[in-house]
PDB file of C-alpha atoms in Angstrom:
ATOM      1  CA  UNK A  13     -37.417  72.946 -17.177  1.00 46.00           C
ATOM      2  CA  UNK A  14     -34.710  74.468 -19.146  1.00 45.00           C
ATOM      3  CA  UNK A  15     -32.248  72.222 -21.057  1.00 47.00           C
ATOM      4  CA  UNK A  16     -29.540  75.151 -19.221  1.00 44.00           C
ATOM      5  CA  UNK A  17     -30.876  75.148 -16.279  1.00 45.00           C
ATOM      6  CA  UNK A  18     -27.954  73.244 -14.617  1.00 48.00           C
ATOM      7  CA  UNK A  19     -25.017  74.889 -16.730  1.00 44.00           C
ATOM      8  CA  UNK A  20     -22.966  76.680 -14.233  1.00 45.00           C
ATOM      9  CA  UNK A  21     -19.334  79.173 -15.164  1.00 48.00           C
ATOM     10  CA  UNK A  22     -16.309  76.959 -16.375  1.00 46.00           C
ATOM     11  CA  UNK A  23     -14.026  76.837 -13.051  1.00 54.00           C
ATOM     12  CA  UNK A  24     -10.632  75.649 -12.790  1.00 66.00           C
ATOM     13  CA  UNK A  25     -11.315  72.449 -11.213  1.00 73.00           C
ATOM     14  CA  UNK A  26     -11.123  70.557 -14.846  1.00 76.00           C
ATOM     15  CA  UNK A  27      -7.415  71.888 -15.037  1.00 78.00           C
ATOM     16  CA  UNK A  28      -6.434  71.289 -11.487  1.00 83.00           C
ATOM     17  CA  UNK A  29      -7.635  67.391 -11.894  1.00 83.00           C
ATOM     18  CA  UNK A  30      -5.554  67.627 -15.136  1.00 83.00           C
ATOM     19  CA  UNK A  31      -2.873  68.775 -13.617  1.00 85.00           C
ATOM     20  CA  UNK A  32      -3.348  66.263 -10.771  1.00 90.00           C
ATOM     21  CA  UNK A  33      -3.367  63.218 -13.877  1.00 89.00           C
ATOM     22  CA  UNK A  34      -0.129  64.642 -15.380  1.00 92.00           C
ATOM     23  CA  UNK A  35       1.419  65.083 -12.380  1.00 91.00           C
ATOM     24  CA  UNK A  36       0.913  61.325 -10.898  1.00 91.00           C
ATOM     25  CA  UNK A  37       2.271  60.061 -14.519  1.00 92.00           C
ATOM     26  CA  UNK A  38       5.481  61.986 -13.619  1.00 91.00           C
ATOM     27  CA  UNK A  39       5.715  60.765 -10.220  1.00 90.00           C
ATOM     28  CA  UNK A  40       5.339  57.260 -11.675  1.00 92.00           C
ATOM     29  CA  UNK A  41       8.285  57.444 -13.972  1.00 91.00           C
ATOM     30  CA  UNK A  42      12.310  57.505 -13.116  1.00 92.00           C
ATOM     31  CA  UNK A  43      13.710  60.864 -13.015  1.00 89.00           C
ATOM     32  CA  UNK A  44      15.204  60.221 -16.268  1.00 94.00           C
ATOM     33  CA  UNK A  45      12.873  58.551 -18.230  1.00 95.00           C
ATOM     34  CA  UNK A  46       9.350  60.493 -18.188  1.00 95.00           C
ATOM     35  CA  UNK A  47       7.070  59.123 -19.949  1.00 96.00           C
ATOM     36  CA  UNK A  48       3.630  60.973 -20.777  1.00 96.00           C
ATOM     37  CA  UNK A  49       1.630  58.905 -23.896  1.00 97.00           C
ATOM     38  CA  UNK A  50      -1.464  58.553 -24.497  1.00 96.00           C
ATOM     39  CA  UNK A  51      -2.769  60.829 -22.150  1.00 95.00           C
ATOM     40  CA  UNK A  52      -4.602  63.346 -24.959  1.00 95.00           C
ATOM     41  CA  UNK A  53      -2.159  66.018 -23.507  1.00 96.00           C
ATOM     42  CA  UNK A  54      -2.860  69.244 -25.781  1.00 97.00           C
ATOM     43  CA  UNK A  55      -0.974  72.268 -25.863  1.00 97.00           C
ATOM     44  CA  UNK A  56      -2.606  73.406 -22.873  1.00 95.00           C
ATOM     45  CA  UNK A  57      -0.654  70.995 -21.162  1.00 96.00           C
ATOM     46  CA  UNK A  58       2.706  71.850 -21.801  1.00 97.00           C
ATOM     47  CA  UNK A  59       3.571  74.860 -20.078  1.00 95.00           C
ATOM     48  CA  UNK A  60       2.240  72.804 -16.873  1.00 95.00           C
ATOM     49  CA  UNK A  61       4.894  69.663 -18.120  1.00 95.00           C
ATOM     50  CA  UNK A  62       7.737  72.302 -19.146  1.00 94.00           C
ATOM     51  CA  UNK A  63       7.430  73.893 -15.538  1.00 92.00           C
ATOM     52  CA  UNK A  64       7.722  70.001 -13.773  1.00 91.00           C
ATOM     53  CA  UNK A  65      10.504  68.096 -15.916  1.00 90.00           C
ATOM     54  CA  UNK A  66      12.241  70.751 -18.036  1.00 88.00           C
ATOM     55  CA  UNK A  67      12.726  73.245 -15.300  1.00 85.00           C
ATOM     56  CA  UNK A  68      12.930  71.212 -11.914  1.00 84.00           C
ATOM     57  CA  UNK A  69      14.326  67.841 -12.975  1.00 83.00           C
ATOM     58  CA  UNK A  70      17.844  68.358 -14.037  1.00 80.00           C
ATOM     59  CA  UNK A  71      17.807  64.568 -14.430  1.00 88.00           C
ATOM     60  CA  UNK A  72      15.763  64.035 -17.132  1.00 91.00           C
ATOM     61  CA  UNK A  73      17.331  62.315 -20.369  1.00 93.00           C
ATOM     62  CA  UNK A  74      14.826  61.146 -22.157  1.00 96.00           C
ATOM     63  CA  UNK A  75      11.377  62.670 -22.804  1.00 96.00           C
ATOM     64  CA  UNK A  76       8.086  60.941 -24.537  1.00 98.00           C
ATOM     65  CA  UNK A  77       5.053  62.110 -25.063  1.00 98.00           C
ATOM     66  CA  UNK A  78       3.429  59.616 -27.849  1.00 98.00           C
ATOM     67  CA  UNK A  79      -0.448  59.614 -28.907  1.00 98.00           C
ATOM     68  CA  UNK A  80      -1.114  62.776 -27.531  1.00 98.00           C
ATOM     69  CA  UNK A  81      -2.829  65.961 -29.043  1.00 98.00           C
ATOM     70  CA  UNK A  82       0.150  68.155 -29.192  1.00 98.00           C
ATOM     71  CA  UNK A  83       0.222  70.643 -32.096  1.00 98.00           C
ATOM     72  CA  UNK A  84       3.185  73.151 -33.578  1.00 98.00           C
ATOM     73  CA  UNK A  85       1.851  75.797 -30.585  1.00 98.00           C
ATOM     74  CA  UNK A  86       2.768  73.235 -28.003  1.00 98.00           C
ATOM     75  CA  UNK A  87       5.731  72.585 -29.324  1.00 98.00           C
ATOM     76  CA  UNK A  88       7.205  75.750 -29.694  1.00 98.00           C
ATOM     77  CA  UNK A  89       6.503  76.551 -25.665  1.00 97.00           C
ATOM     78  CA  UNK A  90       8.205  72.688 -25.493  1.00 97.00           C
ATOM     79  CA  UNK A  91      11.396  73.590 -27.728  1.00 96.00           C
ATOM     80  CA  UNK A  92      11.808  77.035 -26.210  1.00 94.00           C
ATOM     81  CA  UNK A  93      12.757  75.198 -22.593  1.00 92.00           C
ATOM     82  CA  UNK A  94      14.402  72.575 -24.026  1.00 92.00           C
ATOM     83  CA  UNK A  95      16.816  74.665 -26.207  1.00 88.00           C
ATOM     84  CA  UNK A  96      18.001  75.658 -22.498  1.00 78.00           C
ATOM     85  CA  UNK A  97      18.490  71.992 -21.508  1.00 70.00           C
ATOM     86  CA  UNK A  98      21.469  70.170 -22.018  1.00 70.00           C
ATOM     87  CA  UNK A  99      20.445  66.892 -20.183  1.00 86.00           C
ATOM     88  CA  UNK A 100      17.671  65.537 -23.074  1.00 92.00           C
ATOM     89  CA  UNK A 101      19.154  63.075 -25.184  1.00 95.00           C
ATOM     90  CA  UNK A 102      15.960  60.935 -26.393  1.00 97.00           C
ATOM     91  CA  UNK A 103      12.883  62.897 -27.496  1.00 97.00           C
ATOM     92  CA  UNK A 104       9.895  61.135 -28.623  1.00 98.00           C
ATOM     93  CA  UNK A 105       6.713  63.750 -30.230  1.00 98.00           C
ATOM     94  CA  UNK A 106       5.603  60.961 -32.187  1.00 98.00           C
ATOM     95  CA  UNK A 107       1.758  60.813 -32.904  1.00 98.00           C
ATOM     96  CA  UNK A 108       1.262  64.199 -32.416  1.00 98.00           C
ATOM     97  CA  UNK A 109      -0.503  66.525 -34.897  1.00 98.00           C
ATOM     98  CA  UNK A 110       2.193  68.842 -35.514  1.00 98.00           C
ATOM     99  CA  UNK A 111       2.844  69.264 -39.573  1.00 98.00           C
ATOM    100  CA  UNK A 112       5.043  71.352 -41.001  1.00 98.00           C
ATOM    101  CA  UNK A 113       4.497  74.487 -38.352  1.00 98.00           C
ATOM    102  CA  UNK A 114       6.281  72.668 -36.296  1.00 98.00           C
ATOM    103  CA  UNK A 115       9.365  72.185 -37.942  1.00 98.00           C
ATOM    104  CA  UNK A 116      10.981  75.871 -37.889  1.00 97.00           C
ATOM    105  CA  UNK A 117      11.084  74.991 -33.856  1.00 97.00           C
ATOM    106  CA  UNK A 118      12.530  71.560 -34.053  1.00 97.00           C
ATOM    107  CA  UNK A 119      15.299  72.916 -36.346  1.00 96.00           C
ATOM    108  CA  UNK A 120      16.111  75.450 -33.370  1.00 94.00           C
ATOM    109  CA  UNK A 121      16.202  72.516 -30.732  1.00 94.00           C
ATOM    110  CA  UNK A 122      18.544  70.704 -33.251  1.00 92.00           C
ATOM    111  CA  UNK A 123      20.879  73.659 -34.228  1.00 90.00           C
ATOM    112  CA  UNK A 124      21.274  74.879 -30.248  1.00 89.00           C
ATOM    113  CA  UNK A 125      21.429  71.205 -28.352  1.00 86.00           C
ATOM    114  CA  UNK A 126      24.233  69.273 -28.342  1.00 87.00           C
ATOM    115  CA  UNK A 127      23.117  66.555 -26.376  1.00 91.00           C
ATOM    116  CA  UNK A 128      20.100  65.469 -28.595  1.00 94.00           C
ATOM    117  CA  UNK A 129      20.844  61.617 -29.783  1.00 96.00           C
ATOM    118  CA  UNK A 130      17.396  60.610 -30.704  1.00 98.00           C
ATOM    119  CA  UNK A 131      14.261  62.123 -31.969  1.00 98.00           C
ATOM    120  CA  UNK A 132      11.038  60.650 -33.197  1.00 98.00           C
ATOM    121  CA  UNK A 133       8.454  62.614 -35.152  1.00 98.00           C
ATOM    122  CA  UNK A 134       6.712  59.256 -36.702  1.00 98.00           C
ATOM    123  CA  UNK A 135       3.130  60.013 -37.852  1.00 98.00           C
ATOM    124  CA  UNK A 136       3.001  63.710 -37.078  1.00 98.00           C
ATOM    125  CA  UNK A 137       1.408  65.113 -40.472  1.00 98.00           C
ATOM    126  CA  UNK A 138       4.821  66.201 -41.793  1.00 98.00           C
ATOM    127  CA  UNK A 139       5.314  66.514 -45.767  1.00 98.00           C
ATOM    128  CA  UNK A 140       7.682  67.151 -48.111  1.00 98.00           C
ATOM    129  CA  UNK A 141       8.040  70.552 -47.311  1.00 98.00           C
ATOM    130  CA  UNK A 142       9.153  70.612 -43.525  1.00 98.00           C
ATOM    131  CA  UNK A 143      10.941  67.129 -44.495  1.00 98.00           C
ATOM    132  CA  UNK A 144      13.062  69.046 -46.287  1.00 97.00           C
ATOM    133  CA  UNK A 145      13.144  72.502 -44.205  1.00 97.00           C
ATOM    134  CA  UNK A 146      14.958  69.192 -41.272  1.00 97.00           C
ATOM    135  CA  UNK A 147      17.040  67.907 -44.079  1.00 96.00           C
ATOM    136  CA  UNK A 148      18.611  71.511 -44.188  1.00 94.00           C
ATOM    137  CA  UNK A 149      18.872  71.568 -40.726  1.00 94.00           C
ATOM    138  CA  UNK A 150      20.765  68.361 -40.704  1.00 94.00           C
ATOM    139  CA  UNK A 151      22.894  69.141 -43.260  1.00 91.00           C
ATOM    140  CA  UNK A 152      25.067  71.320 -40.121  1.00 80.00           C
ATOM    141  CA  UNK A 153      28.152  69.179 -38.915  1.00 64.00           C
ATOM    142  CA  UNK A 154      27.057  70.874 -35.871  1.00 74.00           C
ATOM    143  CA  UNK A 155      24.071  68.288 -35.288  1.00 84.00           C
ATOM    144  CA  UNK A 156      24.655  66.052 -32.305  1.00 91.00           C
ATOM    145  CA  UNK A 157      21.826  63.409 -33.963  1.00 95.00           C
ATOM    146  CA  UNK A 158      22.198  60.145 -34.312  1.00 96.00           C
ATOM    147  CA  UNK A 159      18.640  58.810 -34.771  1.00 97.00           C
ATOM    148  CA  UNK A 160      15.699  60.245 -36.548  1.00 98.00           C
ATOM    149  CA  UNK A 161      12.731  58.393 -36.741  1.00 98.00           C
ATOM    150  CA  UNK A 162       9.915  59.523 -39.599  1.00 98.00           C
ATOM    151  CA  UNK A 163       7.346  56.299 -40.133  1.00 98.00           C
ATOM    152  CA  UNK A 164       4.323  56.317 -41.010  1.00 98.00           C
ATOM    153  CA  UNK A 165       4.326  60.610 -42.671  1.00 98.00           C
ATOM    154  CA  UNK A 166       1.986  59.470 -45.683  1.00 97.00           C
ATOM    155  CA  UNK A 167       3.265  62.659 -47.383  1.00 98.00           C
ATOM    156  CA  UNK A 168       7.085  62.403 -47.344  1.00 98.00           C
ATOM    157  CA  UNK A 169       7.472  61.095 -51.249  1.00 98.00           C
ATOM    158  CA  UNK A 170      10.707  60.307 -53.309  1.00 98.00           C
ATOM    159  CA  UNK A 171      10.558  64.051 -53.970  1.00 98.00           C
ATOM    160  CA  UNK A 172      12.631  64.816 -50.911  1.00 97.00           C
ATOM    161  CA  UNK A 173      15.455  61.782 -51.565  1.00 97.00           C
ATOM    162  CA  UNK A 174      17.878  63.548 -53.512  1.00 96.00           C
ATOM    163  CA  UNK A 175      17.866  66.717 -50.382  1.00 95.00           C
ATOM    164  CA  UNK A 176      18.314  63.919 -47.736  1.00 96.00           C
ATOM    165  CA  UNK A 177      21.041  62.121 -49.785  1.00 95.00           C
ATOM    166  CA  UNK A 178      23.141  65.770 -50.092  1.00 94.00           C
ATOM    167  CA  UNK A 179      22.280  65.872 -46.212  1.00 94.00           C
ATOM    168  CA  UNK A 180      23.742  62.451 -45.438  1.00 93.00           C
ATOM    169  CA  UNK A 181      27.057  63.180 -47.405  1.00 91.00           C
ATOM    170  CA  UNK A 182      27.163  66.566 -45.391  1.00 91.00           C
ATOM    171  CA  UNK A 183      26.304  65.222 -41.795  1.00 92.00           C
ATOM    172  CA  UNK A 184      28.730  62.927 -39.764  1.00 88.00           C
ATOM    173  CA  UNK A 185      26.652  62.091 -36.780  1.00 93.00           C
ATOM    174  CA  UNK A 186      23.403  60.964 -38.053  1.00 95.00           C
ATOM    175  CA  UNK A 187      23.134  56.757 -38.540  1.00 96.00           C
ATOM    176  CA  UNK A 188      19.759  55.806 -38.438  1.00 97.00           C
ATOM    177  CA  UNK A 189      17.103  57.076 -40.223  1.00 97.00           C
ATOM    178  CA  UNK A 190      13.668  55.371 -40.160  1.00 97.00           C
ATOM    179  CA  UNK A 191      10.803  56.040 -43.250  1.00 97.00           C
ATOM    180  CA  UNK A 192       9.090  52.999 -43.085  1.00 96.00           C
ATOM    181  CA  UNK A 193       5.329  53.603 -44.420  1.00 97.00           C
ATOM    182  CA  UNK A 194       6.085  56.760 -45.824  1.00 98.00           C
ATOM    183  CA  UNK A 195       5.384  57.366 -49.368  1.00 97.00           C
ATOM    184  CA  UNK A 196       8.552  56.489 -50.997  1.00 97.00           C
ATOM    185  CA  UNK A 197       8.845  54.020 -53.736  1.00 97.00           C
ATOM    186  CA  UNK A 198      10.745  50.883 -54.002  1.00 96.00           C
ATOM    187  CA  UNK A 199      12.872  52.627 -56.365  1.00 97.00           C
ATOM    188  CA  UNK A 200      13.465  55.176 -54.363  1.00 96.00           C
ATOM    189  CA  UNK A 201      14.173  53.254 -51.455  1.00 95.00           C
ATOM    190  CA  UNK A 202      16.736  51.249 -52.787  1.00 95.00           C
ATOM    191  CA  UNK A 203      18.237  54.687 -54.188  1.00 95.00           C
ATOM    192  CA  UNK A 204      18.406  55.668 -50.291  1.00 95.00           C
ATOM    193  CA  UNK A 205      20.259  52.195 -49.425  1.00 92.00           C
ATOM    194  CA  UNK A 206      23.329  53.117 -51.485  1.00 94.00           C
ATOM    195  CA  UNK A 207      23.707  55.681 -48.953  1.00 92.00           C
ATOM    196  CA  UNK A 208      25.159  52.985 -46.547  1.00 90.00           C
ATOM    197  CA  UNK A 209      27.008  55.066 -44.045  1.00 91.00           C
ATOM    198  CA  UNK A 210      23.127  55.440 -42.387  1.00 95.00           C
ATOM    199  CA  UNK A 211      20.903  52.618 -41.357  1.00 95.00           C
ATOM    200  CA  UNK A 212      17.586  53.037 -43.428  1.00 93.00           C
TER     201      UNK A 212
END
């Protein structure tokens, strides 16, 4: 007998039981606080997640979606709702595999938002390069963020401290900025906690 003989047409049941998953996690959580980790959620997910908490819970406040498979594709469907939502104050994409790509969409969620407090990107493949493309970001008045948490990007270096120390003597909101197991020396580091007005 054929090693194919039992292969049958992909069907739609694999994304209804998906859907079915996602949409028990939601139920389980308060109508502020949704919280979707570690459930290998890829971008194929999100429209399905935008569509059940962005769109028809007004309530929600805080959003996390940890240890999932999310990459810069995902996020830009994510960030294109949320731009629209003035209810999310704590967002939490940490985990994820988004890398740079993701950052031109982050910076739009930052720059149109006013109620974003708190955002986590901790180990999400993000380097120098979109560390500094947020510092510029940040470097607006206009930001409404208080927290940003970066651990554990192995390829943020000392290379981007002297952007984020222009940034912190620009920005008046932001007070807490985590880069714990990043690549930063301890020179560097200490250079950062002269910079007292934020919480390093």
């Amino acid at each position: 007998m054929s090693l194919f003989a039992c292969a049958r047409p992909k069907t739609n049941d694999s994304k209804s039981a998906r859907n079915t998953q996602l949409e028990k996690r939601i139920r389980e959580s308060s109508k502020e606080n949704i919280e979707l980790n570690s459930l290998n959620i890829t971008d194929d997910d999100v429209s399905y997640i935008v569509n059940k908490i962005i769109k028809k819970n007004k309530r929600c406040q805080s959003l996390s979606l940890t240890n999932n498979e999310i990459t810069s594709n995902g996020i830009q469907i994510l960030i294109n709702s949320l731009v629209k939502n003035s209810k999310i104050t704590h967002l939490n994409l940490s985990s994820n595999p988004l890398g740079d790509q993701a950052i031109e969409f982050i910076n739009q969620l930052i720059a149109s938002n006013r109620t974003l407090y708190h955002l986590s990107l901790a180990d999400t493949n993000i380097t120098d390069i979109g560390f500094r493309e947020l510092i510029q970001a940040l470097s607006s008045n206009s930001s409404s963020l208080r927290t940003l948490d970066l651990r554990s990007n192995k390829s943020i270096t000392d290379a981007s401290i002297p952007f984020l120390i222009q940034m912190v003597d620009r920005n008046q909101t932001l007070s807490a900025c985590r880069l714990d197991n990043c690549q930063l020396t301890e020179q560097g580091l200490n250079q950062l906690k002269e910079e007292k007005s934020v919480k390093w």
